[in-house]
Coordinates of C-alpha atoms and ligand atoms in Angstrom, one line a residue:
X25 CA 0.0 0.0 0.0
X26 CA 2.7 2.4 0.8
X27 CA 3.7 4.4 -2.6
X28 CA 6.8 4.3 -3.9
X29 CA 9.4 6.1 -1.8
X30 CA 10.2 9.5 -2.8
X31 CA 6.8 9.9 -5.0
X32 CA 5.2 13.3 -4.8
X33 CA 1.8 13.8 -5.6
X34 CA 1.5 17.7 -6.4
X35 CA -0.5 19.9 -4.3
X36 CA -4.3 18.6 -4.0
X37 CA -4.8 15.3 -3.9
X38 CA -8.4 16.0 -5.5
X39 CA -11.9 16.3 -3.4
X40 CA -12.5 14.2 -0.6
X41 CA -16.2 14.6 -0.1
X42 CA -17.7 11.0 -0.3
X43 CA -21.1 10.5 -2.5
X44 CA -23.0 10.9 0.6
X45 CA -21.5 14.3 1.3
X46 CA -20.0 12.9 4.1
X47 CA -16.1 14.7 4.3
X48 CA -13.8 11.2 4.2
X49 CA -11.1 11.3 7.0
X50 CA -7.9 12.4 6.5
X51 CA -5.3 12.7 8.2
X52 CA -1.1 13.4 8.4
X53 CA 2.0 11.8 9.7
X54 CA 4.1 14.9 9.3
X55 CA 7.2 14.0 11.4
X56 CA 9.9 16.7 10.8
X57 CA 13.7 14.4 9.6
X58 CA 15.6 16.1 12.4
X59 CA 16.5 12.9 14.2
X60 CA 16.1 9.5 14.4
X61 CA 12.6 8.2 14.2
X62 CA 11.2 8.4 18.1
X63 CA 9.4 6.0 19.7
X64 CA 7.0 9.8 20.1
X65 CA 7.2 10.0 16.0
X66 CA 6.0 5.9 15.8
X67 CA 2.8 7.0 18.3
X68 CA 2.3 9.8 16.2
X69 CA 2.1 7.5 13.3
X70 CA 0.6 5.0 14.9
X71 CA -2.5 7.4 16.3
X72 CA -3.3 8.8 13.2
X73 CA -3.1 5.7 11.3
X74 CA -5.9 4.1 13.9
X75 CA -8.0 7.1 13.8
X76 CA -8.0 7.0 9.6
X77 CA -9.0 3.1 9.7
X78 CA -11.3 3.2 11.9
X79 CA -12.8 5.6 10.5
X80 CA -12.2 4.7 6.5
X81 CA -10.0 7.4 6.0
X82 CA -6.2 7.8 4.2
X83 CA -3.4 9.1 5.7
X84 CA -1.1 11.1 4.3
X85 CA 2.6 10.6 5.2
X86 CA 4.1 14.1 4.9
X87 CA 8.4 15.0 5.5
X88 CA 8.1 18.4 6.9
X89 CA 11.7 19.6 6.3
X90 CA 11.6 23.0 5.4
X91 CA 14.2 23.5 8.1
X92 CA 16.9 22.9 5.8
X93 CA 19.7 23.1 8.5
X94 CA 18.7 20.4 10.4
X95 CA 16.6 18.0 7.9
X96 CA 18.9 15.1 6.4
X97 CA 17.8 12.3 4.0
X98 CA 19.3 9.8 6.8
X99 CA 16.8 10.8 8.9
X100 CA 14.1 10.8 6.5
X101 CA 14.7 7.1 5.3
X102 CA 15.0 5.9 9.0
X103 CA 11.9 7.5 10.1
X104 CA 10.4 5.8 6.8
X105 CA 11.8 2.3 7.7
X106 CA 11.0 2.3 11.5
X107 CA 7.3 3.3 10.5
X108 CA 6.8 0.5 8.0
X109 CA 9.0 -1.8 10.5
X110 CA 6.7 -1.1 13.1
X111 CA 3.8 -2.0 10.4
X112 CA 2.3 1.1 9.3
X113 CA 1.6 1.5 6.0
X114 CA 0.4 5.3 4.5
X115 CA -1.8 6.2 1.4
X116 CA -0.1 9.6 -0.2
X117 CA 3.5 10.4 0.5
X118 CA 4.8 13.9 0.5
X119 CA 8.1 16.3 1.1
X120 CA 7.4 19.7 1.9
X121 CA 10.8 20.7 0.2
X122 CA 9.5 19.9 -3.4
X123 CA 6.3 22.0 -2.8
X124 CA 8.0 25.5 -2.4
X125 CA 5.9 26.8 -5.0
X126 CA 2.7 26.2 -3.2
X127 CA 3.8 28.0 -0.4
X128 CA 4.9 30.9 -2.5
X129 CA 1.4 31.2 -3.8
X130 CA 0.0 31.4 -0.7
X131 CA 2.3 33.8 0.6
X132 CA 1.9 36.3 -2.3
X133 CA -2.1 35.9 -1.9
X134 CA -2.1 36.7 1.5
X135 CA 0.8 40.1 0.6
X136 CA -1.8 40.8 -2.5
X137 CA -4.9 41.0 0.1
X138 CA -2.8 43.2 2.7
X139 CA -3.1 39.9 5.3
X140 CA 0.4 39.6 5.4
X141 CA 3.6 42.1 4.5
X142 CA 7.5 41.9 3.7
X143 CA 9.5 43.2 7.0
X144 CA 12.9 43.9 5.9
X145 CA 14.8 43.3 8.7
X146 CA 18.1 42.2 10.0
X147 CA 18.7 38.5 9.5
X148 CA 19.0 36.6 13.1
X149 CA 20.9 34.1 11.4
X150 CA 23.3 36.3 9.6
X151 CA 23.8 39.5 12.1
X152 CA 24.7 42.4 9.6
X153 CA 22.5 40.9 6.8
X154 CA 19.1 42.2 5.7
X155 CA 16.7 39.8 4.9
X156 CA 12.9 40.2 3.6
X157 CA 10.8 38.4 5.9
X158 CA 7.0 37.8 5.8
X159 CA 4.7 38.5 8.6
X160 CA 0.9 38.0 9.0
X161 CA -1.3 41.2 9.8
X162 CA -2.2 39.8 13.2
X163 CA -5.7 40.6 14.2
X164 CA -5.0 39.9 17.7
X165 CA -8.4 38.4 17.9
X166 CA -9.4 35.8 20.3
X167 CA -9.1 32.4 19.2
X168 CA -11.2 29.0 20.6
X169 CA -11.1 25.6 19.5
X170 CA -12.7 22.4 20.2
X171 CA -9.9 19.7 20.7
X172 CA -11.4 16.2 20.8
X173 CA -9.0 15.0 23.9
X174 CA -8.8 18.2 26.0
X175 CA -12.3 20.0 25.5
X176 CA -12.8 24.4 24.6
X177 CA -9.2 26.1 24.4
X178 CA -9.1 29.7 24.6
X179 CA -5.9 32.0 23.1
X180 CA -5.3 35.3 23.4
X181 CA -3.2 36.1 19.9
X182 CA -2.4 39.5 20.9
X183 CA 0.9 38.7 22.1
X184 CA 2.0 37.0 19.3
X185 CA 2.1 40.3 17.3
X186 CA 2.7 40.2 13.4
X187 CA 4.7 36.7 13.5
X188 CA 6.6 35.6 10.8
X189 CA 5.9 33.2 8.5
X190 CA 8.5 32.8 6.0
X191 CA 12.2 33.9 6.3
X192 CA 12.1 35.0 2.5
X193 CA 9.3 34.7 0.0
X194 CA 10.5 31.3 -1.1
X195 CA 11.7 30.3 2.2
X196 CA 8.1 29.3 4.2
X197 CA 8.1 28.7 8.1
X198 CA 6.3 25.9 9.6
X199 CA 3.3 27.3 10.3
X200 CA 2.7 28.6 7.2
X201 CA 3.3 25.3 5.0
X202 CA 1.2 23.2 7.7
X203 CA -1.8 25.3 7.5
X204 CA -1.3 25.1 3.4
X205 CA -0.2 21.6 3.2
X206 CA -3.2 20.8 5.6
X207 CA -5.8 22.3 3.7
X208 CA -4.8 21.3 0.0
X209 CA -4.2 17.5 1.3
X210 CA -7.8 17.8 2.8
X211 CA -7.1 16.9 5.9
X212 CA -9.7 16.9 8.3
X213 CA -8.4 15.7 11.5
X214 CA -4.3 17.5 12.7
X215 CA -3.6 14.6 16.2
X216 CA -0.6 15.6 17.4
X217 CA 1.4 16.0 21.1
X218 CA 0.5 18.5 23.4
X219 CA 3.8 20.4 22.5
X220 CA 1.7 22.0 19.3
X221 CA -0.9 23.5 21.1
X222 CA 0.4 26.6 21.6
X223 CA 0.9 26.7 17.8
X224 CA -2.3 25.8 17.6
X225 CA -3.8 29.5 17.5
X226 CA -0.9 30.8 15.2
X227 CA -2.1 28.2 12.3
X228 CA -5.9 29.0 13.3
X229 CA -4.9 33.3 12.5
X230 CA -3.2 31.5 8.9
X231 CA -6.2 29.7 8.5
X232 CA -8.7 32.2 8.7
X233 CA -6.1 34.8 6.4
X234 CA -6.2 32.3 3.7
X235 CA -10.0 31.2 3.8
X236 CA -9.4 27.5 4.9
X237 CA -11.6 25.7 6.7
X238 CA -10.4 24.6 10.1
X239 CA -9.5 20.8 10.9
X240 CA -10.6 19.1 14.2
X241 CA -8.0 19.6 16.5
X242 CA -6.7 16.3 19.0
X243 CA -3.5 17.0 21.3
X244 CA -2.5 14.2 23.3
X245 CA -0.3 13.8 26.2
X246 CA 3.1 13.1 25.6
X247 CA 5.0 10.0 26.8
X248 CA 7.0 10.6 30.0
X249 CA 10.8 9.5 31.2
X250 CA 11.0 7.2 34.5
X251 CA 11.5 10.5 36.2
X252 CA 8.2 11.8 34.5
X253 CA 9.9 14.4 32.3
X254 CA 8.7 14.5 29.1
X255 CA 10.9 11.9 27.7
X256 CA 14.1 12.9 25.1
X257 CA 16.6 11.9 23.0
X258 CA 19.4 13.0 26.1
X259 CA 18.4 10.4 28.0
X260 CA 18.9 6.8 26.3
X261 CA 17.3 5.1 23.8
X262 CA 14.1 6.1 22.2
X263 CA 15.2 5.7 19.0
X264 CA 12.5 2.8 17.0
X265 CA 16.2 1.7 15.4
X266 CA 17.5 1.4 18.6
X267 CA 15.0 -1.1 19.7
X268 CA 14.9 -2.8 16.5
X269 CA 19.0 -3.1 16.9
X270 CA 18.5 -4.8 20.5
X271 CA 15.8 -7.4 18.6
X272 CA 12.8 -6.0 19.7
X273 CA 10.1 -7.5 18.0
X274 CA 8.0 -5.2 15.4
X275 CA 4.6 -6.2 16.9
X276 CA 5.9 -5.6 20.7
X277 CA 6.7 -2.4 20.3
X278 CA 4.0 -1.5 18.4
X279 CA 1.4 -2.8 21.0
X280 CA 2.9 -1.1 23.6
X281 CA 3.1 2.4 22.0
X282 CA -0.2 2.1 21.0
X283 CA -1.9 0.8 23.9
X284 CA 0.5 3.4 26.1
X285 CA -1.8 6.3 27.2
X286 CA -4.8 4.5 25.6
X287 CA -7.2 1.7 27.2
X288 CA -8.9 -0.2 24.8
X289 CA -13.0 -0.5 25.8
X290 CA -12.3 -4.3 26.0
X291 CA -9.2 -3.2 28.6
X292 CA -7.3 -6.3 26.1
X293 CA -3.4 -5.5 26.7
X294 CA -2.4 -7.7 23.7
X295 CA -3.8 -6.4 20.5
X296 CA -2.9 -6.7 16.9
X297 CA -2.7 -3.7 14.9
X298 CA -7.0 -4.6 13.3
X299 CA -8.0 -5.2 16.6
X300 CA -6.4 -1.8 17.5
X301 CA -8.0 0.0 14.9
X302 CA -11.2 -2.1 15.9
X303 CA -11.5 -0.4 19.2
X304 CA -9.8 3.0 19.0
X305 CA -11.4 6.3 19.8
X306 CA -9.3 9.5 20.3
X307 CA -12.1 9.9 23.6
X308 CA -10.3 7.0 24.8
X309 CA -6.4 8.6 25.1
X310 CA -5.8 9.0 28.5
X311 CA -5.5 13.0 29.5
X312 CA -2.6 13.1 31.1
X313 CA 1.2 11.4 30.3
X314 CA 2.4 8.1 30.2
X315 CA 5.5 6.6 31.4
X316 CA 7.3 4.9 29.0
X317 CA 8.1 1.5 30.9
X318 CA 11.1 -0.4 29.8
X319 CA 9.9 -3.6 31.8
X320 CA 6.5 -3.1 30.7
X321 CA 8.0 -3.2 27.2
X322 CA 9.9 -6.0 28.0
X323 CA 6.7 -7.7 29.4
X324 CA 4.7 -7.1 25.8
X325 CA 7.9 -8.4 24.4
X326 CA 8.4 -11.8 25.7
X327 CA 4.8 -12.2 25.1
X328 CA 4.8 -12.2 21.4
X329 CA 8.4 -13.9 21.9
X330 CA 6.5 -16.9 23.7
X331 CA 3.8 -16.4 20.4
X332 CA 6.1 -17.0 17.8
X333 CA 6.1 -19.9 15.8
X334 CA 8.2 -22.4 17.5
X335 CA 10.0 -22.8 14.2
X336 CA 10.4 -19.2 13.7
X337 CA 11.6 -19.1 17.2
X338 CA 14.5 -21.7 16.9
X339 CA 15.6 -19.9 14.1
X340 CA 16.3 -16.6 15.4
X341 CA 17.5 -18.0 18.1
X342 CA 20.2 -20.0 16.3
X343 CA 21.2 -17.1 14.4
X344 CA 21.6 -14.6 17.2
X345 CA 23.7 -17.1 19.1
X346 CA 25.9 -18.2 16.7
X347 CA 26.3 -14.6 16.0
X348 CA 27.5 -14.1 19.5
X349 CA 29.1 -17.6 20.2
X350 CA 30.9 -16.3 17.1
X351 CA 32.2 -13.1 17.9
X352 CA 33.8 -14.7 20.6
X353 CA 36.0 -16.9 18.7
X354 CA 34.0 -19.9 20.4
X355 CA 33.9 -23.3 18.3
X356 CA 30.0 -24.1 17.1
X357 CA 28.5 -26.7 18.0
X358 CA 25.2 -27.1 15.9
X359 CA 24.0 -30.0 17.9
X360 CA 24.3 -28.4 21.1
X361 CA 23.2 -25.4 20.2
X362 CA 20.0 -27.0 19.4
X363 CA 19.0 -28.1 22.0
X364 CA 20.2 -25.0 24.1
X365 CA 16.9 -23.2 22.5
X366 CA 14.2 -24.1 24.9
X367 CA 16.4 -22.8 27.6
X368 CA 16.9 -19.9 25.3
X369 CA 13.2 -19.6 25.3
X370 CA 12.9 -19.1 29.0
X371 CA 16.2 -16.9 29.6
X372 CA 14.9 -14.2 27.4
X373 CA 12.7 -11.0 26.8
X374 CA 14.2 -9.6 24.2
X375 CA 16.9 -10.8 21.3
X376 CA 19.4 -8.8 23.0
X377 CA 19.2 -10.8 26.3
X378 CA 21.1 -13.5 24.8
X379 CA 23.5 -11.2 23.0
X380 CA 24.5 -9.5 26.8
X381 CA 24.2 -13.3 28.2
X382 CA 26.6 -15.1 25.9
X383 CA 29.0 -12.0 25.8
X384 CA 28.9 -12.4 29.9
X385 CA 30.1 -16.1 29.5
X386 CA 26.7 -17.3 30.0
X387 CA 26.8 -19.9 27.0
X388 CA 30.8 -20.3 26.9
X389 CA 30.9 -23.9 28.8
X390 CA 28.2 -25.4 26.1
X391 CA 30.6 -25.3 23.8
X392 CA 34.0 -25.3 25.0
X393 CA 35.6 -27.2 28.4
X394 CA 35.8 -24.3 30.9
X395 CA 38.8 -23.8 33.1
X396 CA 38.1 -25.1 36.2
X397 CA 39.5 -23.1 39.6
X398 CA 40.7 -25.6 41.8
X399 CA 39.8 -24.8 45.3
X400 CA 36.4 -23.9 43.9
X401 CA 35.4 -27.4 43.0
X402 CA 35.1 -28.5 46.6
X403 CA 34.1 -25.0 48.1
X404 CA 30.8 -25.9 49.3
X405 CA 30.0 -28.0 52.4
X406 CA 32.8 -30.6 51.1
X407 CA 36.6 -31.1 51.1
X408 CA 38.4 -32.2 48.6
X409 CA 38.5 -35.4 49.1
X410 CA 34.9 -35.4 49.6
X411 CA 34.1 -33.7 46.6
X412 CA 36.2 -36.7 44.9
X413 CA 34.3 -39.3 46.5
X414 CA 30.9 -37.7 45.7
X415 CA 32.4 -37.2 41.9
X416 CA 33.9 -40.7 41.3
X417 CA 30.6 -41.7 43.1
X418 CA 28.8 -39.8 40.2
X419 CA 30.8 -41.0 37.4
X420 CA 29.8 -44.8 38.4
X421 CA 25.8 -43.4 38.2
X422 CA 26.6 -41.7 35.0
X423 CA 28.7 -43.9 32.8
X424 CA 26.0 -47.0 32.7
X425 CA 23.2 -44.4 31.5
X426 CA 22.2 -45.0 27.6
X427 CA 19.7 -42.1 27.7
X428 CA 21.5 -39.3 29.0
X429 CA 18.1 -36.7 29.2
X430 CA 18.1 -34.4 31.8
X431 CA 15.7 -37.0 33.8
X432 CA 17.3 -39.5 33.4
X433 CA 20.6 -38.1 34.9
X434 CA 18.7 -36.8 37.6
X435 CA 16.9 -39.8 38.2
X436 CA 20.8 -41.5 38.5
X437 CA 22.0 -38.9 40.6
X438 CA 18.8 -37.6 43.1
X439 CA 19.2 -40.5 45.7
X440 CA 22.8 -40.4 46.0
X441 CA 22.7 -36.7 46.3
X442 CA 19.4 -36.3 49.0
X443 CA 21.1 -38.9 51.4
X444 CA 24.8 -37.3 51.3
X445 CA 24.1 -33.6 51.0
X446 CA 22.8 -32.0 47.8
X447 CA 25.0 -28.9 48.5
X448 CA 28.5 -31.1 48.7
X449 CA 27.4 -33.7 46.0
X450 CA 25.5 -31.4 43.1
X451 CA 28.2 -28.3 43.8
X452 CA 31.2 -30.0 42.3
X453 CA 29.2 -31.5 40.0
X454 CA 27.8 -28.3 38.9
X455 CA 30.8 -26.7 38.8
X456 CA 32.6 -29.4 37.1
X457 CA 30.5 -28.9 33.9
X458 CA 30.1 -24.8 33.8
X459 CA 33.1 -23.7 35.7
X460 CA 30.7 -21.1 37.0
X461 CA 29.2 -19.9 40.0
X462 CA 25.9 -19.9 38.4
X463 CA 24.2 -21.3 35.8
X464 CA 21.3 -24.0 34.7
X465 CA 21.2 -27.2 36.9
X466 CA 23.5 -29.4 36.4
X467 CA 21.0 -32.2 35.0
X468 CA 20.2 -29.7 32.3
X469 CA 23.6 -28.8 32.0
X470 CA 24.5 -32.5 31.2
X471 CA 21.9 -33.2 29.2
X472 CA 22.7 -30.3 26.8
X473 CA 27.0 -31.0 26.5
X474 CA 26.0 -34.6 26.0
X475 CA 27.4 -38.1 28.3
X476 CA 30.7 -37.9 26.5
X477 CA 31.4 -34.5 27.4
X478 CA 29.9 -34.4 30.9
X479 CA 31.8 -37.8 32.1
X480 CA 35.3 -36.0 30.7
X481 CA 34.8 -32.7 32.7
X482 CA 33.9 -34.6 35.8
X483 CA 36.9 -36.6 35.2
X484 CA 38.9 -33.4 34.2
X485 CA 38.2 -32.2 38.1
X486 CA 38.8 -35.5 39.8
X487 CA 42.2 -35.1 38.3
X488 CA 42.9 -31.6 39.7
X489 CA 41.6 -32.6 42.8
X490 CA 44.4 -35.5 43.0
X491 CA 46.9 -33.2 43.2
X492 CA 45.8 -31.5 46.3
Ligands
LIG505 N1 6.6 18.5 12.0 C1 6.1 18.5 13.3 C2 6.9 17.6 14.2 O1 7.6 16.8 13.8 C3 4.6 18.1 13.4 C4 3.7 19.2 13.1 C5 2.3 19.0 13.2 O2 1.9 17.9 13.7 O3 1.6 19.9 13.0 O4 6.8 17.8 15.4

């Protein structure tokens, strides 16, 4: 559905009154390609895109970068890949850069009929250099509008004296290629943050100088930091890539910006993105800011973890660990890495959880014999020589077993074990396999590094032992 990258459909995309007479909904995604796609910019998206569903409406995905400075095409293409990553799809695609000339007209319209006037003044920019700016004729009128979350809002535009609206004649300022962009894409509905309300008014005085007919108006509340500041780019990642770098899953992290500051009528936590659209209403956003949860994230996570297809699952899983096991200049093992997966299953919330646990040595002693610290194998409630007893006790359980499953090694090992200590017989046992102070039990351990393996690390300790 979403157009080809980079097409443009000039000015009005045509009239948008259905047969009925009934104005179709449409709305905008106008994110500006200052930085990284925020997980702010994907609820942005993500509001919009419910509201023109449910509603049978289009929205129109629009790059406000007029503030040439600071707009780069590498923001632009990631805040177009974390939006279709996330699963958004848009009907009309637009760059305000390649519509100067529609600004212009408007601009010289609103000179021509004495609404607005060229200020020659010094540029703030450029001290020293004069520059022709365009201001509106500010009526200072009082302005009200209705927004859908927050009820009647009342400005005073006094204070806001003639305000500029283009730098140059072919240089247009936000407000001024909003309220024009708004109107010719026929957009009916402007849902943004509660940051734009005070520029609310300002586009309302453009409005009304150019004839437009004024949108409905929804400002929600924006998502908050742990500390409950409105949450920023300073303060770690809220970057969609970011998340989609840790391994994040799509659906996750759409479900949980969406149903962030929003309860669904059916109070459901986990929704797909139809049954989203199926019970949205702006009504619905919460009035006052979210906290944007990492755990809570991580919850949503590891539920559609534990929902994907065990196939799918195994996969990933494989691939992210070899990845890791890799980059450690560890030997693969295919076989054991196989059946490492369910355990993989239950250690994780997100992708990146295995990444951090392998890189921690987590995962080393599956593959490779670890180095063993001698006083350590008998540290707990044992001596040396009874940790060799209890391990050359073990080996005589272990070596006769054909089916070496993680019962079945248990089931050789649990009386032995409950009637001489389970601290002083499964500790050096434990250790013996993983070298490490924690980790799995050692009947899973086993089971995973395989008889051969297991008997030749026990073996590998009752040697060091012998020299004590
Ligand atoms: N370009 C603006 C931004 O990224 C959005 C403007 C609007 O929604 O009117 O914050």
């Amino acid at each position: 559905m979403n157009p080809v990258r980079g097409s443009t459909k000039a000015g009005n995309s045509g009239g948008n009154r259905a047969s009925n007479g009934v104005k179709k909904v449409r709305v905008r995604f106008p994110p500006s390609p200052t930085g990284y796609c925020h997980v702010g910019t994907a609820r942005m998206a993500l509001l919009n895109y419910l509201f023109a569903k449910k509603n049978g409406g289009d929205i129109v995905f629009r790059i406000e970068d007029t503030d040439r400075a600071r707009s780069t095409k590498e923001f632009e293409d990631d805040i177009v890949d974390s939006i279709s990553w996330i699963g958004l799809a848009w009907d009309e695609f637009y760059r305000q850069s390649e519509r100067t000339s529609i600004y212009v007209e408007a601009l010289q319209k609103l000179i021509a009929e004495d609404k607005a006037y060229v200020s020659e003044e010094e540029s703030k920019k450029e001290p020293g250099t004069m520059v022709k700016v365009v201001r509106l004729r500010n009526p200072g009128t009082s302005i009200t509008f209705t927004d859908i979350v927050r009820g009647n809002i009342t400005f005073d535009t006094k204070e806001l004296g003639d305000f500029a609206i283009a730098r140059a004649i072919d240089d247009p300022l936000y407000h001024l290629t909003v309220v024009v962009d708004d109107a010719s894409m026929h957009i009916t509905h402007v849902i943004r943050g509660e940051e734009h309300i005070s520029n609310t008014p300002r586009q309302i005085l453009i409005q009304e100088a150019l004839g437009y007919e004024r949108p409905q108006y929804a400002h929600y509340p924006l998502f908050l930091g742990s500390d409950r500041s409105k949450l920023s780019k300073r303060k770690g990642d809220v970057a969609v890539r970011e998340y989609r770098n840790k391994g994040y899953l799509p659906q996750a992290l759409l479900n949980y910006i969406g149903t962030l500051g929003w309860t669904p009528p059916s109070g459901k936590e986990l929704l797909t993105l139809s049954e989203m659209i199926d019970e949205f209403d702006l009504k619905d956003l919460h009035k006052s800011g979210a906290v944007f949860d990492m755990e809570k994230l991580n919850w949503y996570n590891r539920m559609y973890l534990s929902q994907m297809r065990e196939d799918d699952f195994n996969d990933e899983a494989l691939r992210v660990l070899e990845e890791a096991i890799a980059a450690k200049g560890i030997s693969w093992n295919e076989n054991t890495a196989h059946k490492l997966v369910p355990l993989i299953r239950e250690r994780i919330s997100v992708w990146e959880d295995l990444r951090v646990q392998v890189r921690e040595g987590e995962y080393d002693f599956f593959f490779i014999d670890p180095p063993l610290d001698l006083p350590r194998i008998a540290e707990k409630k044992s001596t040396p020589a009874g940790a060799t007893t209890h391990l050359l006790t073990l080996l005589e359980f272990l070596e006769p077993l054909a089916s070496f499953s993680e019962q079945s090694v248990k089931d050789a090992i649990w009386p032995y074990a409950a009637q001489s200590g389970r601290g002083a017989v499964l500790w050096p046992f434990r250790y013996a396999l993983t070298g490490r102070d924690t980790s799995p039990d050692p009947f899973i351990v086993a089971s995973i590094i395989g008889k051969e393996t297991s008997l030749r690390r026990v073996r590998a300790a009752i040697q060091l032992l012998e020299v004590l």
